[in-house]
Coordinates of C-alpha atoms in Angstrom, one line a residue:
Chain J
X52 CA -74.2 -55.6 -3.6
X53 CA -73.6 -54.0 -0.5
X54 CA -73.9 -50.1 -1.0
X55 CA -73.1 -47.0 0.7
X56 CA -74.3 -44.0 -0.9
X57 CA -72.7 -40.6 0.0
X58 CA -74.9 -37.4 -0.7
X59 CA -78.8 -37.3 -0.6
X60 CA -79.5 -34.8 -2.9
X61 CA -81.1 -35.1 -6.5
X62 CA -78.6 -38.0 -8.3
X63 CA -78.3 -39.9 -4.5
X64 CA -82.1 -40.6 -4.2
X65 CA -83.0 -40.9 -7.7
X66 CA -80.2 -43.3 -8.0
X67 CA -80.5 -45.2 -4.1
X68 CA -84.1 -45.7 -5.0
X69 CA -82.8 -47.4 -8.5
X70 CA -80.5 -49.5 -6.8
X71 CA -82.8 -50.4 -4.0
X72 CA -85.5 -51.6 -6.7
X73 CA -83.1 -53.4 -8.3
X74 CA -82.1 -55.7 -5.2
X75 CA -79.1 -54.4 -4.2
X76 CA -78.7 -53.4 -0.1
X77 CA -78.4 -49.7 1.0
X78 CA -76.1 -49.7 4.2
X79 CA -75.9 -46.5 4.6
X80 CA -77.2 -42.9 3.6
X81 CA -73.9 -40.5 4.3
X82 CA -75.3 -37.1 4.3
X83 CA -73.8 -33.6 5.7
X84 CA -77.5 -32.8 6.1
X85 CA -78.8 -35.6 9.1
X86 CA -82.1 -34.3 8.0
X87 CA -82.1 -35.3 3.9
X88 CA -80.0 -38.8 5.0
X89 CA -82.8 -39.6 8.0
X90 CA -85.5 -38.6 5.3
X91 CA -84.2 -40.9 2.1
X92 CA -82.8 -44.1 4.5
X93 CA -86.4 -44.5 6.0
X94 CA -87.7 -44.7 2.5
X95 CA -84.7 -47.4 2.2
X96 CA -84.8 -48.7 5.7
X97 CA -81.3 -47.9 5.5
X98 CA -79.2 -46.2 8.0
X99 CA -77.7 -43.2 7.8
X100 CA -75.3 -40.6 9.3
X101 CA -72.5 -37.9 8.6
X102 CA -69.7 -40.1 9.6
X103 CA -67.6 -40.4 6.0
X104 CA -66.0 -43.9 8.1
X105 CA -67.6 -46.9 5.5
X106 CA -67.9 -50.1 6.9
X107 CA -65.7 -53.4 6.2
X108 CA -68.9 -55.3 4.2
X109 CA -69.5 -52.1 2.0
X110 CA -69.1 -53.2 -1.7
X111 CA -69.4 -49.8 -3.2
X112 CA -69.5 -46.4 -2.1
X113 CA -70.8 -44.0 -4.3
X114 CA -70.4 -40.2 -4.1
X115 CA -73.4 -38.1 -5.5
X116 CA -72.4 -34.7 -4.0
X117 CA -71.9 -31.3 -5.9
X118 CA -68.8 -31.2 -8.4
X119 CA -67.2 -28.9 -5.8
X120 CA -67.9 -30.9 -2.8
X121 CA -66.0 -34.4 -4.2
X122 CA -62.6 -33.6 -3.2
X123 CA -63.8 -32.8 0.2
X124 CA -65.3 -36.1 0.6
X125 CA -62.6 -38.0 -0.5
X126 CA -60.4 -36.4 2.1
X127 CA -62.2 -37.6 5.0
X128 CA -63.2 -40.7 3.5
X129 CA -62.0 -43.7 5.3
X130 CA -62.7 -47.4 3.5
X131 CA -61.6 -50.5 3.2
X132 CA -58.9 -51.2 0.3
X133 CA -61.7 -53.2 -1.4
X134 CA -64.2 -51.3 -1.7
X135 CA -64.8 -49.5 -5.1
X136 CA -65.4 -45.4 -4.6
X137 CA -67.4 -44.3 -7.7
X138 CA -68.6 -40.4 -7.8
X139 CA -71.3 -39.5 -10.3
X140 CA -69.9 -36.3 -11.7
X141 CA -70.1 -36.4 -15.9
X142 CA -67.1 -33.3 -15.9
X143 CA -64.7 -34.4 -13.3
X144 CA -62.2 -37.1 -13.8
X145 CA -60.3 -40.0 -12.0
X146 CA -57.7 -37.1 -10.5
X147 CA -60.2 -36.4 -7.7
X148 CA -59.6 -39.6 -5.9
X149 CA -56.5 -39.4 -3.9
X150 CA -53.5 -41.7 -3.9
X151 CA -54.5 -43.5 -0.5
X152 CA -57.6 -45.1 -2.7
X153 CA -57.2 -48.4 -4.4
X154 CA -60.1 -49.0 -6.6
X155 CA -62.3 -45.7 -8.3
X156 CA -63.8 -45.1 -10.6
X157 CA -67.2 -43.0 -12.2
X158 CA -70.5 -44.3 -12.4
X159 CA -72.2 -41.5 -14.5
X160 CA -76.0 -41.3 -15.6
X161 CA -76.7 -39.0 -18.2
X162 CA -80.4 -36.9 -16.7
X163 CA -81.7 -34.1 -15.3
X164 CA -82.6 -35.2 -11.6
X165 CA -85.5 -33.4 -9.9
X166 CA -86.6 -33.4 -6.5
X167 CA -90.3 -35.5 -6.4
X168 CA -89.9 -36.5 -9.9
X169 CA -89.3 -40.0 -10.8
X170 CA -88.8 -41.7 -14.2
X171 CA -87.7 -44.8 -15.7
X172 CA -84.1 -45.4 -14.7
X173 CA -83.9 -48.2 -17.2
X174 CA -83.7 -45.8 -20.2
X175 CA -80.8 -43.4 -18.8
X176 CA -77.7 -44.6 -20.0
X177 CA -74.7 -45.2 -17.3
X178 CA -71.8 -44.1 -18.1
X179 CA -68.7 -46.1 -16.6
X180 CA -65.1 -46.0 -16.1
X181 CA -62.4 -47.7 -13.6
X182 CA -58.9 -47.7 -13.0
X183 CA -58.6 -51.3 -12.9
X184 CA -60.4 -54.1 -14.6
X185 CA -62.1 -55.4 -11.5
X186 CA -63.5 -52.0 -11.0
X187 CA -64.5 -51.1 -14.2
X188 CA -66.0 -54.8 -14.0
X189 CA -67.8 -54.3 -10.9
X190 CA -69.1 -50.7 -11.7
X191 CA -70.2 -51.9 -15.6
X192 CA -72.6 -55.1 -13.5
X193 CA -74.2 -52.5 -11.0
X194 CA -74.9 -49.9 -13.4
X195 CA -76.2 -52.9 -15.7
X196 CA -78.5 -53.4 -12.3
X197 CA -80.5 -50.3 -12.9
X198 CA -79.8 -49.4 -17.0
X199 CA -80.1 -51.1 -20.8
X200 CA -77.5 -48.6 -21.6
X201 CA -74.2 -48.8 -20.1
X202 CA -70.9 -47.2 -22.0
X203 CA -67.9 -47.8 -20.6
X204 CA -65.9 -43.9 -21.5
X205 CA -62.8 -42.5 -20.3
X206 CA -63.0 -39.1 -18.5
X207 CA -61.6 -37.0 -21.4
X208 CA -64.4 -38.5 -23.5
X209 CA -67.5 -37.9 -20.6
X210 CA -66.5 -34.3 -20.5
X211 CA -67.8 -34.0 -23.7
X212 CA -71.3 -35.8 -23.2
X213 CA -72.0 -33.6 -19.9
X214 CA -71.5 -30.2 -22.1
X215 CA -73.8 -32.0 -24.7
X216 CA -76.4 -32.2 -22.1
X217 CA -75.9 -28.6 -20.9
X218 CA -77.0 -28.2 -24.8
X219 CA -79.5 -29.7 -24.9
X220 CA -81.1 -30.0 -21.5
X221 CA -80.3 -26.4 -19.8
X222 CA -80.1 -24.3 -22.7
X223 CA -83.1 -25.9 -24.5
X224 CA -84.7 -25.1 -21.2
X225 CA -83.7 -21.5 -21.5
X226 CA -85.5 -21.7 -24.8
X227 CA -88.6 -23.2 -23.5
X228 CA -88.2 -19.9 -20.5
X229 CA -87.9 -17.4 -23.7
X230 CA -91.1 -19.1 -25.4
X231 CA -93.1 -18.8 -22.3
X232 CA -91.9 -15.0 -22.0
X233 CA -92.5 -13.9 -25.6
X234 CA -96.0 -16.0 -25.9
X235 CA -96.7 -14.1 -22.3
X236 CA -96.0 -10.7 -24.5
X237 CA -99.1 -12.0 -26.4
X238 CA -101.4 -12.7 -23.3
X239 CA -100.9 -16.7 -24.0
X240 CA -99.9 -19.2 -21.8
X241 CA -96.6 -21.6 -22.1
X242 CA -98.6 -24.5 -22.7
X243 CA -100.5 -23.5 -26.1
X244 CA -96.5 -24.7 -27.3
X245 CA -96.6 -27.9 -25.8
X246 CA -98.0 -29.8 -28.8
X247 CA -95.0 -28.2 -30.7
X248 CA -92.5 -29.2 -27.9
X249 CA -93.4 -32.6 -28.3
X250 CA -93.4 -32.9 -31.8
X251 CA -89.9 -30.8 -32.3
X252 CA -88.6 -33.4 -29.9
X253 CA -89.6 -36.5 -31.9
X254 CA -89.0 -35.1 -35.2
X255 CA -85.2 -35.1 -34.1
X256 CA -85.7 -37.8 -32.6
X257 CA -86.8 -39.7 -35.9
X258 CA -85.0 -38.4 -38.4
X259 CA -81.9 -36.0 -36.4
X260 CA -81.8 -32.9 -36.0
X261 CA -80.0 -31.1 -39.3
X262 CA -83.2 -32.8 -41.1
X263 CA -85.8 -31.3 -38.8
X264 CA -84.2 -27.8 -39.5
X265 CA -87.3 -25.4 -40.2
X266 CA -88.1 -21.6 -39.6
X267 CA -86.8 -18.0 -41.2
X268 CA -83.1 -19.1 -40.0
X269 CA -82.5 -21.5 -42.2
X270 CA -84.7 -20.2 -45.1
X271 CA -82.4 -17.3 -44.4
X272 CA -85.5 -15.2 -44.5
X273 CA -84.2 -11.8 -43.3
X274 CA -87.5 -10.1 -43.7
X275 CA -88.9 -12.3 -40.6
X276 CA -85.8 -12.4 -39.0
X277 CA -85.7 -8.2 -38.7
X278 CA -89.2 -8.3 -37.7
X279 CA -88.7 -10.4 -35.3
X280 CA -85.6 -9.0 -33.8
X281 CA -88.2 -5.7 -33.8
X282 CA -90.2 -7.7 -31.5
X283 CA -87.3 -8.7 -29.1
X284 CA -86.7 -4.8 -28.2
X285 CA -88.3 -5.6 -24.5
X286 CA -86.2 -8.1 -23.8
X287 CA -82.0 -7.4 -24.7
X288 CA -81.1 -10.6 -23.5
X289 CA -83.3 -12.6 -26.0
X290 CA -82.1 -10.3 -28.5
X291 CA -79.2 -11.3 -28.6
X292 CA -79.8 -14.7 -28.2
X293 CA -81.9 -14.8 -31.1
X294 CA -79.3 -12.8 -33.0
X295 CA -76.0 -15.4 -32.4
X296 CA -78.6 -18.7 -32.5
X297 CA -80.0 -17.3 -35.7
X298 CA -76.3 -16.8 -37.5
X299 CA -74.9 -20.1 -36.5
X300 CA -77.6 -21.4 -38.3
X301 CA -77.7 -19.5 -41.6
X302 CA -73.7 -20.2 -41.4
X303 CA -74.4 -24.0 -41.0
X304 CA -77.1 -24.3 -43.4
X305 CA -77.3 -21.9 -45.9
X306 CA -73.4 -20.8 -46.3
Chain C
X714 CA -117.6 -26.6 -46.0
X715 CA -116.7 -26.8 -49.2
X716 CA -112.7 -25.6 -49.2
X717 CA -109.7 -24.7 -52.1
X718 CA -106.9 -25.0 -50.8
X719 CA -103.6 -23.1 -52.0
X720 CA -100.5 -24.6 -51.6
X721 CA -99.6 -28.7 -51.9
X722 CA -96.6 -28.2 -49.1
X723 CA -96.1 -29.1 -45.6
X724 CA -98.9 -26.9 -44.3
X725 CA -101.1 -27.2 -46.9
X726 CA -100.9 -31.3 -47.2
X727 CA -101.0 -32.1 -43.3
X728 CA -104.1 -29.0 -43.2
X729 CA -106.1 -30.5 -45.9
X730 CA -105.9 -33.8 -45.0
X731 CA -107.1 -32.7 -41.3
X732 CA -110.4 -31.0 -43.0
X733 CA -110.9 -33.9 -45.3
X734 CA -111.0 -36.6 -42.5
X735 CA -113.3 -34.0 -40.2
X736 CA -115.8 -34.4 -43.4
X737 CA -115.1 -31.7 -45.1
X738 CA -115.2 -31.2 -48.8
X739 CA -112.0 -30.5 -50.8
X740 CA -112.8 -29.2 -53.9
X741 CA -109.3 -28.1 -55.4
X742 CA -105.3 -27.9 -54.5
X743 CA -103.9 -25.4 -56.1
X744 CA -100.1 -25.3 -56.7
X745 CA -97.7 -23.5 -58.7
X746 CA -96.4 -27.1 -58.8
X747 CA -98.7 -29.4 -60.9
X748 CA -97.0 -32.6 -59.8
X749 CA -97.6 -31.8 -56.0
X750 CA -101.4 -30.9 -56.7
X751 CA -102.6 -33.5 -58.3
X752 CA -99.9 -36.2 -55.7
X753 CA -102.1 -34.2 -53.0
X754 CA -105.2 -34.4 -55.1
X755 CA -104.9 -37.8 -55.7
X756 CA -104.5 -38.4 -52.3
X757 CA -108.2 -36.9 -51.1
X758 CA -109.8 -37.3 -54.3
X759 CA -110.3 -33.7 -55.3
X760 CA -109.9 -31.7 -58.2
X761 CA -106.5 -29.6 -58.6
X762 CA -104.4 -27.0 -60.9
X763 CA -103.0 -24.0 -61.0
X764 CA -105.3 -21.4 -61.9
X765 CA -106.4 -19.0 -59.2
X766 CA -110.0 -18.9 -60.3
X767 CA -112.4 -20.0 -57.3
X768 CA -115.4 -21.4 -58.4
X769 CA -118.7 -20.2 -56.8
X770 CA -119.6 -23.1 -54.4
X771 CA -116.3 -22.3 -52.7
X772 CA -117.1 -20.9 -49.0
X773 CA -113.2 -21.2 -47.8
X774 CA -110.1 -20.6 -49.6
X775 CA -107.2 -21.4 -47.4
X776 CA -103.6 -20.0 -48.8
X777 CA -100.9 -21.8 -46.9
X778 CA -97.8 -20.8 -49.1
X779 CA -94.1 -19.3 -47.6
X780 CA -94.9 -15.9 -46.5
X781 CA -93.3 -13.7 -49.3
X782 CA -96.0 -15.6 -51.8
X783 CA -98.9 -14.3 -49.9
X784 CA -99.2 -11.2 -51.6
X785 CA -98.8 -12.7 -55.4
X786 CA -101.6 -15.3 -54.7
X787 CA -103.8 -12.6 -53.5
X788 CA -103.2 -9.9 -56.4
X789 CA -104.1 -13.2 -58.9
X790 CA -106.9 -14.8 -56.6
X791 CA -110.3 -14.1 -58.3
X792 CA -112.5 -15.7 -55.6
X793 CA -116.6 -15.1 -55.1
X794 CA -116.9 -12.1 -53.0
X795 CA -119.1 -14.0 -50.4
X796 CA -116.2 -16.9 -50.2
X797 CA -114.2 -16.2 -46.6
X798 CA -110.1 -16.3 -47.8
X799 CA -107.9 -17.0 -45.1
X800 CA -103.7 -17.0 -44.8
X801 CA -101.8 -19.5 -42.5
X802 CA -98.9 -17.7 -41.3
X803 CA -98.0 -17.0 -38.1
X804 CA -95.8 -13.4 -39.1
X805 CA -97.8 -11.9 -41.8
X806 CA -101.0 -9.5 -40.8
X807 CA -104.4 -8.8 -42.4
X808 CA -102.6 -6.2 -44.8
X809 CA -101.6 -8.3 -47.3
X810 CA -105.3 -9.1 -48.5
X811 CA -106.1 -6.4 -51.3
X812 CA -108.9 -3.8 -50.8
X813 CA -111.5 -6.2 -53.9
X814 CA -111.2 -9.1 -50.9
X815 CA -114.7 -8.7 -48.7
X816 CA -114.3 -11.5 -45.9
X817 CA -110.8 -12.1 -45.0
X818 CA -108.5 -13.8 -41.9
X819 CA -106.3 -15.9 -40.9
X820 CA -106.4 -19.8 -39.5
X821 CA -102.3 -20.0 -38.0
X822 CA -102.0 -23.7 -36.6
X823 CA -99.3 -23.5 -34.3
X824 CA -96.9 -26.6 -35.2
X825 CA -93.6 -27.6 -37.1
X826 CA -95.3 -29.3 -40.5
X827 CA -92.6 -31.9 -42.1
X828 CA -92.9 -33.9 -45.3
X829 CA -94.0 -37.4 -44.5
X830 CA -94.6 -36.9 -41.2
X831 CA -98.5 -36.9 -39.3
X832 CA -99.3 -35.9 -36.1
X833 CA -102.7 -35.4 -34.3
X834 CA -104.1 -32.5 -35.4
X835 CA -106.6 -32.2 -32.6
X836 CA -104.0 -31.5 -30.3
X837 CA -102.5 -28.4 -32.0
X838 CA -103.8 -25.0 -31.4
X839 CA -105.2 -23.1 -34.3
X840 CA -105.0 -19.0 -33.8
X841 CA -107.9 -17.7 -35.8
X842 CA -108.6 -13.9 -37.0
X843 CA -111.4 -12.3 -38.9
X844 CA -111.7 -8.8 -40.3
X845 CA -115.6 -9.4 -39.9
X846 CA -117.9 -11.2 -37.3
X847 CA -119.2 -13.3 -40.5
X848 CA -115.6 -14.4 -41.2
X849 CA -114.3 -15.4 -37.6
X850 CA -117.1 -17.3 -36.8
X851 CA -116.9 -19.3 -40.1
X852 CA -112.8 -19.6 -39.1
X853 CA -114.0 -20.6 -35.6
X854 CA -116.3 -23.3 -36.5
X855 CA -113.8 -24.5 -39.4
X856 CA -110.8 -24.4 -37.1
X857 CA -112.9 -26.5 -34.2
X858 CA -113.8 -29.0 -36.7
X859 CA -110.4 -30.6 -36.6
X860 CA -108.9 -29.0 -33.5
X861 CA -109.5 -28.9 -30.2
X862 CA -108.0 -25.6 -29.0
X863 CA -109.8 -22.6 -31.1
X864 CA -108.1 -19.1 -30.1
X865 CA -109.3 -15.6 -31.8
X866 CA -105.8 -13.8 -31.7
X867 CA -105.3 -10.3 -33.2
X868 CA -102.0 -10.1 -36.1
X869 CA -100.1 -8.0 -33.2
X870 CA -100.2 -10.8 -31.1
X871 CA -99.6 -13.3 -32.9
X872 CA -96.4 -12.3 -34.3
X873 CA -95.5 -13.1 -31.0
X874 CA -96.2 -16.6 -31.3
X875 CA -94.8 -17.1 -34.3
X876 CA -91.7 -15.8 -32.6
X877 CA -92.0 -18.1 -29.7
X878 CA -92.1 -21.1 -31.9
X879 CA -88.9 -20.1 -33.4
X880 CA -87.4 -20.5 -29.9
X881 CA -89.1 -23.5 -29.1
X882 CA -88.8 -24.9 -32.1
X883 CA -86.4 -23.6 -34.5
X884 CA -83.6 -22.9 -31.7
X885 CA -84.1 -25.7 -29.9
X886 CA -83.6 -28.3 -32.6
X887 CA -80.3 -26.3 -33.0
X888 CA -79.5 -26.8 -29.0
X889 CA -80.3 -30.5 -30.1
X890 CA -77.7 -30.2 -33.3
X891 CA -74.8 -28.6 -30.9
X892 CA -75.6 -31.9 -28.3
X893 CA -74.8 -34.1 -31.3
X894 CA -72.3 -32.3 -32.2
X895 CA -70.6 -32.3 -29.1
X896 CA -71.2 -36.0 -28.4
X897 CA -69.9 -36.9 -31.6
X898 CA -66.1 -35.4 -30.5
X899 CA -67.0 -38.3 -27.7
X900 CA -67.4 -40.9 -30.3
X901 CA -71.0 -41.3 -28.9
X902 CA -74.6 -41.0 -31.6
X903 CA -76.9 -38.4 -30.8
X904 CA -79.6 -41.2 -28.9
X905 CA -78.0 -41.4 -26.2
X906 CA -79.3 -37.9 -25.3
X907 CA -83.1 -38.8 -26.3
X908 CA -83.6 -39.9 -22.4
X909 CA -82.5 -36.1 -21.7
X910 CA -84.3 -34.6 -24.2
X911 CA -87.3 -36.2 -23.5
X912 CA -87.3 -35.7 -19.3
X913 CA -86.1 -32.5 -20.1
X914 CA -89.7 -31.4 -21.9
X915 CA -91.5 -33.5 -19.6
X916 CA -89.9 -31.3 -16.3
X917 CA -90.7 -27.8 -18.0
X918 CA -94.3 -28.9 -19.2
X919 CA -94.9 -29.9 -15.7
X920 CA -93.1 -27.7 -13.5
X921 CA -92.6 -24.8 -15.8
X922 CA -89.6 -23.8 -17.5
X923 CA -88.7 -21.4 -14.3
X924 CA -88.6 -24.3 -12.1
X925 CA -86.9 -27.0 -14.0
X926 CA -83.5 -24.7 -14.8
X927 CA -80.6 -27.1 -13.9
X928 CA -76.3 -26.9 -14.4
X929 CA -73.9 -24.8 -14.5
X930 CA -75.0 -21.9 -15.5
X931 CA -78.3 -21.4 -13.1
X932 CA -75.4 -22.2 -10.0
X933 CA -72.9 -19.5 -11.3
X934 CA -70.1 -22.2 -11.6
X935 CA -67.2 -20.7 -12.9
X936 CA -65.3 -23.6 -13.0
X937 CA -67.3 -25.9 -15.3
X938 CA -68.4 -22.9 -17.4
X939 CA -64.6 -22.2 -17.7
X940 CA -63.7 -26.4 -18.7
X941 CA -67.4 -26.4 -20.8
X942 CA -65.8 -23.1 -22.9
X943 CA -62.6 -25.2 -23.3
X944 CA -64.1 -28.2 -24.9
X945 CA -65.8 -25.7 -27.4
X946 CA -62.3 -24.6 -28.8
X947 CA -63.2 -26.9 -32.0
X948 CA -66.6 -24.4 -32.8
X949 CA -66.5 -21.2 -32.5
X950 CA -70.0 -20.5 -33.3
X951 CA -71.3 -23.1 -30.2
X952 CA -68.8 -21.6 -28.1
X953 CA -70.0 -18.0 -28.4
X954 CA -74.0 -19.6 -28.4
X955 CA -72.3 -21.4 -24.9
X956 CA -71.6 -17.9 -23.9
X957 CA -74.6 -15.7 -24.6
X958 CA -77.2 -18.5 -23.1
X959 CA -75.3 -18.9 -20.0
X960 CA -74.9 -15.3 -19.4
X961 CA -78.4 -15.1 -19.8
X962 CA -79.4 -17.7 -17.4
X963 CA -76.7 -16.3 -15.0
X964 CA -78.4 -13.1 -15.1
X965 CA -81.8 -13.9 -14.6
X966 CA -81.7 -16.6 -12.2
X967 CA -78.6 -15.1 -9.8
X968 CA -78.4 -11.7 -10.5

């Protein structure tokens, strides 16, 4: 398909370079940063610019720009009736794209992008959703392009897998922060965990996560758990943290 | 060496069977539990039973029971005074050994031990302690035997990594119940997240934790905070977990 990609931050290059592998044809790299859209369409040898005007063979535009920044770009957006405007944003809905667009839609994969870091773009599942079959048809073949794991879901239903991730991507990254902290209180690097990283990942993994439940919490050991709210006095935040993880999960598991 | 070991659970099973295949010599598993000794026993072909007597050809007893059993093994334990008796857990000190012990410490493999499940044992670090030269060296050379990262770590800070295992461990397999959780309300199983999960612990062994901090919270947006806190009107306890982490993360990374 012809493609136009709008934004070249994190989601736009992971996902250009996805869609460039897979044999479809970059047009264009719309960027309001010349600088990251001159960088990403030479990797593409695709052109580029800050002009939101999408030209008559463009297939599919799709809008990887910040939450905040989508109705922006739809306002100055001008396309063809045709083409299919997708944005990539797991907590915003259909409501962003205004009533002079014919066919939109989301085209949603579920990672944590990274500038420099690449991975596997087969294994993300896409999420998908149109407001007309031949959208929703067109956006379910090109996510099927890059992904085994495409899932058509309705916006009031995506909202909920973008929180998940907040779970379990930026908050279990805020607990990786408070290991490396506490461990540092001991003189020990962050990656003397690593091994148990790994292996509290596939545990859950392998047999879900309420049967991989281990630790004073769910013994409800309160012995360790004082001692080790003793421990937390240099650090209030992770007090308390500690203190509202650790009752959510005597309450789930041992009320 | 020649080794009893105490306790037929999760530590005790996965630790034996780690000294047995580095050619060590099993002698006994002792178990309040007679049918997990001799299923353990069976299993490395050594003797087992309850009693607490160690023979004299014993040169290591390790006691990997829950911490609160500790003490009671020791007050029955009538070992050779020569024999080196070491503890496994991560939260409990050198106290607990009564004064008629002579060589005493602790071998704390850092890991989350499940029923069933084996891992590579060379991979995990194993914190040693001694209260003599005699005894750490003996722990040293033991724990090197079937691992490949040795550290001597004093009880005061060790607690520490006991307590940063709880995070990495304990709280995020809850961060990982919450995501299913949450994506259940979406209709959608729990592996659909693994991609996350797994890139997730990938970015923050490579990068650091620091570096790989992603969504809402790290940006300060109020918006999707205010949505995500909506969603979470069906549980109160991951709502006020939503809460405390994301304040936390606001503070330290945009305060």
């Amino acid at each position: 398909m012809n493609i136009v990609i709008v934004g070249a931050g994190r989601v736009g290059t992971s996902l250009s370079k996805a869609l460039d592998r897979s044999g479809h044809n970059i047009l264009r790299i719309i960027s309001r940063s010349t600088e990251k859209a001159e960088k990403l369409a030479n990797v593409l040898g695709s052109g580029y610019g800050k002009d939101l005007t999408i030209p008559e063979d463009c297939e599919v535009v799709i809008v990887a720009v910040n939450d905040d920044a989508i109705h922006g770009v739809m306002k100055k957006l001008k396309a063809p009736d045709k083409t299919v405007i997708a944005h990539t944003a797991g907590s915003v809905g259909l409501e962003v794209f205004g009533s002079d667009i014919v066919n939109y839609g989301v085209f949603y994969p579920l990672q944590t992008f990274t500038d420099g870091r690449d991975f596997n773009f087969r294994e993300i599942p896409v999420f998908i959703e149109g407001n007309n079959d031949h959208t929703s048809s067109l956006l379910r073949s090109l996510a099927a392009s890059v992904s085994e794991t495409v899932i058509y879901l309705i916006s009031e239903k995506r909202k909920y897998l973008h929180l998940a991730a907040v779970f379990v991507c930026n908050f279990v990254n805020h607990m990786y922060y408070a290991g490396k902290e506490i461990s540092g209180q001991a003189g020990m690097e962050f990656k003397v965990l690593l091994p148990l990283l790994e292996e509290t990942m596939e545990k859950a993994s392998d047999l879900g996560p309420e049967k991989s439940q281990t630790g004073p919490a769910v013994r409800n050991d309160k012995k360790t758990i004082e001692k080790h709210l003793d421990l937390l006095s240099f650090s209030p935040d992770l007090h308390k943290i500690y203190q509202v993880i650790t009752d959510s999960i005597i309450k789930k598991y041992t009320a």
